[in-house]
JSON list of C-alpha atoms in Angstrom, two decimals:
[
{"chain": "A", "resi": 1, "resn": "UNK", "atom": "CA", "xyz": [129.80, -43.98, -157.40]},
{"chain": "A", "resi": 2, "resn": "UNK", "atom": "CA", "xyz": [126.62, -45.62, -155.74]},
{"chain": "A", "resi": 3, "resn": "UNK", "atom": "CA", "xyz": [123.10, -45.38, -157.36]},
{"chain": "A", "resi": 4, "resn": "UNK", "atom": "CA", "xyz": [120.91, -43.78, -154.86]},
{"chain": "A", "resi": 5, "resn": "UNK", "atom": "CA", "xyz": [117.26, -44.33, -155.56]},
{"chain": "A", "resi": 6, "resn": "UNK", "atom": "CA", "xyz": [114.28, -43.02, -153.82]},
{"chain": "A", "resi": 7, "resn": "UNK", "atom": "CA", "xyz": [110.30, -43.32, -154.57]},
{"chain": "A", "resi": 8, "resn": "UNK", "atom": "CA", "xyz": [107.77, -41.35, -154.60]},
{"chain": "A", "resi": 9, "resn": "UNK", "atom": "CA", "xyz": [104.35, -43.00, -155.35]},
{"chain": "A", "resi": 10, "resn": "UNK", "atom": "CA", "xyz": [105.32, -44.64, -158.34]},
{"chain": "A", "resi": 11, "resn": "UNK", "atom": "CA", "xyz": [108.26, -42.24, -159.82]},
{"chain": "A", "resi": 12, "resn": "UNK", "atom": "CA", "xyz": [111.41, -43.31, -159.22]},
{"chain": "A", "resi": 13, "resn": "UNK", "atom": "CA", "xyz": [114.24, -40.66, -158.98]},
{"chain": "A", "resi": 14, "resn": "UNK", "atom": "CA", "xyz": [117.53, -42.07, -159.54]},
{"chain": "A", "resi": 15, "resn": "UNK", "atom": "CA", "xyz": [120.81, -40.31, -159.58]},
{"chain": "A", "resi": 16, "resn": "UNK", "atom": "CA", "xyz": [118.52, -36.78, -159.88]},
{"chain": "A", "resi": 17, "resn": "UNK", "atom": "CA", "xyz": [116.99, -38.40, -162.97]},
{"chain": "A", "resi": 18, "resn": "UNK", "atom": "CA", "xyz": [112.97, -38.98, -163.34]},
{"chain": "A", "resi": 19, "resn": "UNK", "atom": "CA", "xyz": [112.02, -42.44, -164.32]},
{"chain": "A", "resi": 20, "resn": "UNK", "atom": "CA", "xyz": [108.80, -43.52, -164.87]},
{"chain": "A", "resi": 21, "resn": "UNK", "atom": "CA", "xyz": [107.41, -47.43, -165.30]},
{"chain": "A", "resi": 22, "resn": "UNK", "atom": "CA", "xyz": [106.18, -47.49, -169.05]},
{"chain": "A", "resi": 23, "resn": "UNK", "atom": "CA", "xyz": [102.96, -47.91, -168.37]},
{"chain": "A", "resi": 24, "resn": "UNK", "atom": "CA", "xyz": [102.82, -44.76, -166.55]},
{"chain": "A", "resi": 25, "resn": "UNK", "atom": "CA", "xyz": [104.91, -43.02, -169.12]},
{"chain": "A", "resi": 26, "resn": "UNK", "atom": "CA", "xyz": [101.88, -44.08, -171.89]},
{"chain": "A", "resi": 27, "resn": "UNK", "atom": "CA", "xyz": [99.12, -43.32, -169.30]},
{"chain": "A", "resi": 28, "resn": "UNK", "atom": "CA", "xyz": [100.65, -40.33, -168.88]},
{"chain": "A", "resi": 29, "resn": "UNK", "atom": "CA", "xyz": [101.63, -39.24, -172.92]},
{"chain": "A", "resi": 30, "resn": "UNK", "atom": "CA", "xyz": [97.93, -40.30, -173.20]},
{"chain": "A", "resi": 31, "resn": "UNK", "atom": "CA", "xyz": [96.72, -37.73, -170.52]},
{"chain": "A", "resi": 32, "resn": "UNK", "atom": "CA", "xyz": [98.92, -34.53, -171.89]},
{"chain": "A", "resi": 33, "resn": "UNK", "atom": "CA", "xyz": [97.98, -35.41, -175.33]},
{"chain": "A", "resi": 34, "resn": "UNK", "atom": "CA", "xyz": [93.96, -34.97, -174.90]},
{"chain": "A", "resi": 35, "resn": "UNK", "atom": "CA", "xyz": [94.72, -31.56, -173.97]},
{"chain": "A", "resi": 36, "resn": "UNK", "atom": "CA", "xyz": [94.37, -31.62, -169.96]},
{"chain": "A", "resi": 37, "resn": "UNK", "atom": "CA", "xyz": [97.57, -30.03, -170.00]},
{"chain": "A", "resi": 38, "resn": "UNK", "atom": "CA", "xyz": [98.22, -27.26, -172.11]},
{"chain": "A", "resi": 39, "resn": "UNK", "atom": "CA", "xyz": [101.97, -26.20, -172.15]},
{"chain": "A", "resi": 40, "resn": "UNK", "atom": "CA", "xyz": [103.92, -26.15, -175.48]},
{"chain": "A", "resi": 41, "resn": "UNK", "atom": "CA", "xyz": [107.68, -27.53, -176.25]},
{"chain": "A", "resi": 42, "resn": "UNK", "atom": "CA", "xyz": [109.84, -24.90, -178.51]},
{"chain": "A", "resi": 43, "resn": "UNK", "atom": "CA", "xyz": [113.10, -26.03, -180.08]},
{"chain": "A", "resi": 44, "resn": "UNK", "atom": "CA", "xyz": [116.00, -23.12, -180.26]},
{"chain": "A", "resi": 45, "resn": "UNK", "atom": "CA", "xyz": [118.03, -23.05, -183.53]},
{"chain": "A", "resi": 46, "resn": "UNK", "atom": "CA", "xyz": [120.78, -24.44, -181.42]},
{"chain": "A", "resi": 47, "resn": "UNK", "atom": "CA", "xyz": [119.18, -27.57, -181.08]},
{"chain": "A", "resi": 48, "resn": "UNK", "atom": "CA", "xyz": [118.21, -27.47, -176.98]},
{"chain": "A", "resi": 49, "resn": "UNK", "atom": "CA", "xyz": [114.74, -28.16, -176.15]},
{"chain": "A", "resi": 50, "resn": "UNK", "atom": "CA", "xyz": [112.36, -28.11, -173.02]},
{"chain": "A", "resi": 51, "resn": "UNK", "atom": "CA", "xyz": [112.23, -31.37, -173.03]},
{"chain": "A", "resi": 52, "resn": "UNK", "atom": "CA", "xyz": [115.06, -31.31, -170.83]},
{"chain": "A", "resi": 53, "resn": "UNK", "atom": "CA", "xyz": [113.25, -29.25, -168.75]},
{"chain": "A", "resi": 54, "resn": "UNK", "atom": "CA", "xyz": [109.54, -31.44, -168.87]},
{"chain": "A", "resi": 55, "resn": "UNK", "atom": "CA", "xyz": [110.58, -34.52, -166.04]},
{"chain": "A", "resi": 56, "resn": "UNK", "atom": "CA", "xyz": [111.51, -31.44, -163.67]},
{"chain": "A", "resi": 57, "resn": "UNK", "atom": "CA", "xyz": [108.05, -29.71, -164.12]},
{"chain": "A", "resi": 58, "resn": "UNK", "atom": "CA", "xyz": [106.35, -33.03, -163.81]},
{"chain": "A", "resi": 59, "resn": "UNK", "atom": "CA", "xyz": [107.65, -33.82, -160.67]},
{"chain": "A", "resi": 60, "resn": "UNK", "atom": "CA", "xyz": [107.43, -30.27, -159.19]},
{"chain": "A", "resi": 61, "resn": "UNK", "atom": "CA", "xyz": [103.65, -31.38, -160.19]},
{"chain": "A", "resi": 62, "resn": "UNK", "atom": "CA", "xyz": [103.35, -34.72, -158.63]},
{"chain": "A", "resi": 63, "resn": "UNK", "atom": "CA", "xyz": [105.00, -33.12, -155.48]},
{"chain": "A", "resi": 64, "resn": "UNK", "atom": "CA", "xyz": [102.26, -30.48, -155.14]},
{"chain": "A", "resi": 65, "resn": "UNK", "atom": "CA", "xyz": [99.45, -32.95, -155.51]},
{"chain": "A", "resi": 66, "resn": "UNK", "atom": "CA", "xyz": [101.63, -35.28, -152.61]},
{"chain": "A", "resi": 67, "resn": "UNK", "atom": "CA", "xyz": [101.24, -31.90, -150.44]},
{"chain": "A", "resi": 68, "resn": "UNK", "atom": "CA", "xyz": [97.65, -31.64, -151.31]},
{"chain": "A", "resi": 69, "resn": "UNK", "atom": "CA", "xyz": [96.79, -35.08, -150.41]},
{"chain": "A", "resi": 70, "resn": "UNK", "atom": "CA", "xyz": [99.68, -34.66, -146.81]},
{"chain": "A", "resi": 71, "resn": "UNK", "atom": "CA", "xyz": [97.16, -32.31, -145.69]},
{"chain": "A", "resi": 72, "resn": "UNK", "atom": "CA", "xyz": [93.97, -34.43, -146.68]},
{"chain": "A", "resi": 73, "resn": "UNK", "atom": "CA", "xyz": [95.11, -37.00, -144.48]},
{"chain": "A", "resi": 74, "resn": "UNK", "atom": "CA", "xyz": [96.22, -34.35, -141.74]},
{"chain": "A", "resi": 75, "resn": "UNK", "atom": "CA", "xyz": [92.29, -33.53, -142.33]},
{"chain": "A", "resi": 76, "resn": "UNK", "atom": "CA", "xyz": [90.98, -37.17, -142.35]},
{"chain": "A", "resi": 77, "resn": "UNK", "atom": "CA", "xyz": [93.16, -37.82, -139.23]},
{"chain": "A", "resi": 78, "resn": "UNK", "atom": "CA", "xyz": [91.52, -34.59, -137.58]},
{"chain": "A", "resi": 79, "resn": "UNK", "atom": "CA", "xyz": [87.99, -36.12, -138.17]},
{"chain": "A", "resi": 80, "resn": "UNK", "atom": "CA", "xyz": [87.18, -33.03, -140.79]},
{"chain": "A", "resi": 81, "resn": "UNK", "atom": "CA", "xyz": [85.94, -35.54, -143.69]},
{"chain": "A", "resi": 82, "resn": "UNK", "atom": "CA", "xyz": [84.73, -32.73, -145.86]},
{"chain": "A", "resi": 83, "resn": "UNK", "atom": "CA", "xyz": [88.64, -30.87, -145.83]},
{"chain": "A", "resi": 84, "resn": "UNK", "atom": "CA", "xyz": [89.69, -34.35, -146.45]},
{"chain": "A", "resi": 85, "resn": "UNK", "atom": "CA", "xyz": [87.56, -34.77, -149.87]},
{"chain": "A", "resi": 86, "resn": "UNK", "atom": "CA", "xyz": [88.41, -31.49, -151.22]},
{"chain": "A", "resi": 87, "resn": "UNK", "atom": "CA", "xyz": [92.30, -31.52, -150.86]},
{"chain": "A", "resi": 88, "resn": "UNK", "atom": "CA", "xyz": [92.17, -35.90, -152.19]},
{"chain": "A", "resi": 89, "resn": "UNK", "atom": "CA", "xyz": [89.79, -34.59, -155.02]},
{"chain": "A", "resi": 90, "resn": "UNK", "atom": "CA", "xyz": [92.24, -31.03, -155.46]},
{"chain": "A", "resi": 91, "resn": "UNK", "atom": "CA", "xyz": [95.22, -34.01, -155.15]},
{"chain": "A", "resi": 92, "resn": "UNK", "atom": "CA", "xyz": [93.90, -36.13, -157.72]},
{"chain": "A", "resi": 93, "resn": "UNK", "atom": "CA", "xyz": [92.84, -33.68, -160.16]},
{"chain": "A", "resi": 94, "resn": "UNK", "atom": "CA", "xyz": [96.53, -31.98, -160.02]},
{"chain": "A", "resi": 95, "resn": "UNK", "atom": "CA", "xyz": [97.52, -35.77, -160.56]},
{"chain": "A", "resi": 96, "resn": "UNK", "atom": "CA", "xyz": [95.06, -37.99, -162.38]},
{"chain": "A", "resi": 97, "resn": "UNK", "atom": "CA", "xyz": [97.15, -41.42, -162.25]},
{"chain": "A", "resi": 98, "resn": "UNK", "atom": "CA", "xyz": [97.48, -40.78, -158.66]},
{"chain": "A", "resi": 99, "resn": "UNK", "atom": "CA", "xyz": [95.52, -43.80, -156.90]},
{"chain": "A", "resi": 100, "resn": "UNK", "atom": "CA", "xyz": [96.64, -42.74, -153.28]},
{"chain": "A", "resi": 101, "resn": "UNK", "atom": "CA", "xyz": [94.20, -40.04, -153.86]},
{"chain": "A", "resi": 102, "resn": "UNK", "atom": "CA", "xyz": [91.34, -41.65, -155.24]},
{"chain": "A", "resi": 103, "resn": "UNK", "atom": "CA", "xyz": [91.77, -44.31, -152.60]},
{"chain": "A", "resi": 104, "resn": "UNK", "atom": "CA", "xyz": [91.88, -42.04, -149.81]},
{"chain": "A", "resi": 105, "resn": "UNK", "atom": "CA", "xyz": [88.29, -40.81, -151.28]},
{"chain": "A", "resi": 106, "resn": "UNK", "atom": "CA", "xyz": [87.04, -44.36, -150.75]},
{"chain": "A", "resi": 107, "resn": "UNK", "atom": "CA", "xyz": [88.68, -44.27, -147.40]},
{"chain": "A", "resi": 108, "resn": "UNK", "atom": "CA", "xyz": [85.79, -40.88, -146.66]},
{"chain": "A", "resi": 109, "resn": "UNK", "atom": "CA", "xyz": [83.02, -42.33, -148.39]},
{"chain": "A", "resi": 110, "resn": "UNK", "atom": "CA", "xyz": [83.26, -45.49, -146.26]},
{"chain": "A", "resi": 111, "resn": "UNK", "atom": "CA", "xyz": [83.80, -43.01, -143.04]},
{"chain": "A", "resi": 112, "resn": "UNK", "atom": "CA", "xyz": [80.86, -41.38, -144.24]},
{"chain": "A", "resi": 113, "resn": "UNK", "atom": "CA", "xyz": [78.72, -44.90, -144.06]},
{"chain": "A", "resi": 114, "resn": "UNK", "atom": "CA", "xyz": [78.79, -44.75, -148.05]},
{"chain": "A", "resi": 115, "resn": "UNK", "atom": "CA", "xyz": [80.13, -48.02, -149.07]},
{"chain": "A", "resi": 116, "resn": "UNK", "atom": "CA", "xyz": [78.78, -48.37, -152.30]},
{"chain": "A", "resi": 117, "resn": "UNK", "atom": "CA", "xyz": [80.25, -45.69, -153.28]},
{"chain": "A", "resi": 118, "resn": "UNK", "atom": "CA", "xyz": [83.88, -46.53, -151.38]},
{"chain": "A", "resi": 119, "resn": "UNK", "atom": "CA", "xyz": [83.51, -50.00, -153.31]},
{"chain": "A", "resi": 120, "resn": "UNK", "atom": "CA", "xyz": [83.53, -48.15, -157.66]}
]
């Protein structure tokens, strides 16, 4: 059976499995632990969890905030630099360790003549 791979940003889905780089993985276990998220993990008496269920929901997430920033550049390519900040800050406060985002609000600020600001 062939491994089929595909990327999106920097997850890797392989095989229908979620894989993150380790440095994401503690980035992100940093992030849900100071309370940003707030979902809770039960374990049944039969010994299932939802952590089965947790790389599903994360994705589902980080697919959302890929939406949100689609349209952002849909609005940046339009010219509309003030739909384009909302959805890439909306995109990369559904995502925090998203950097397409946050560099795509460099990309307005410079637009916008502000390039201090595009250089932080």
């Amino acid at each position: 059976m062939e491994n089929s791979a595909k990327y999106r940003g920097c997850i890797k889905v392989l095989n229908g499995k979620l894989y993150l780089p380790i440095l994401i993985s503690m980035i992100l276990t940093a992030f849900l632990y100071s309370g940003a998220y707030a979902f809770e993990i039960t374990i049944s008496p039969n010994g299932k969890n939802d952590l089965e269920a947790l790389p599903a929901a994360l994705l589902k997430g980080a697919e959302e905030a890929f939406k949100v920033n689609k349209l952002g550049l849909d609005a940046l390519d339009a010219g509309n630099l003030d739909s384009a900040m909302a959805c890439f800050s909306r995109a990369s406060s559904m995502l925090p360790i998203y950097s397409e985002a946050e560099n795509n609000k460099a990309v307005v600020h410079f637009r916008r003549g502000n390039v201090s600001v595009a250089k932080m």
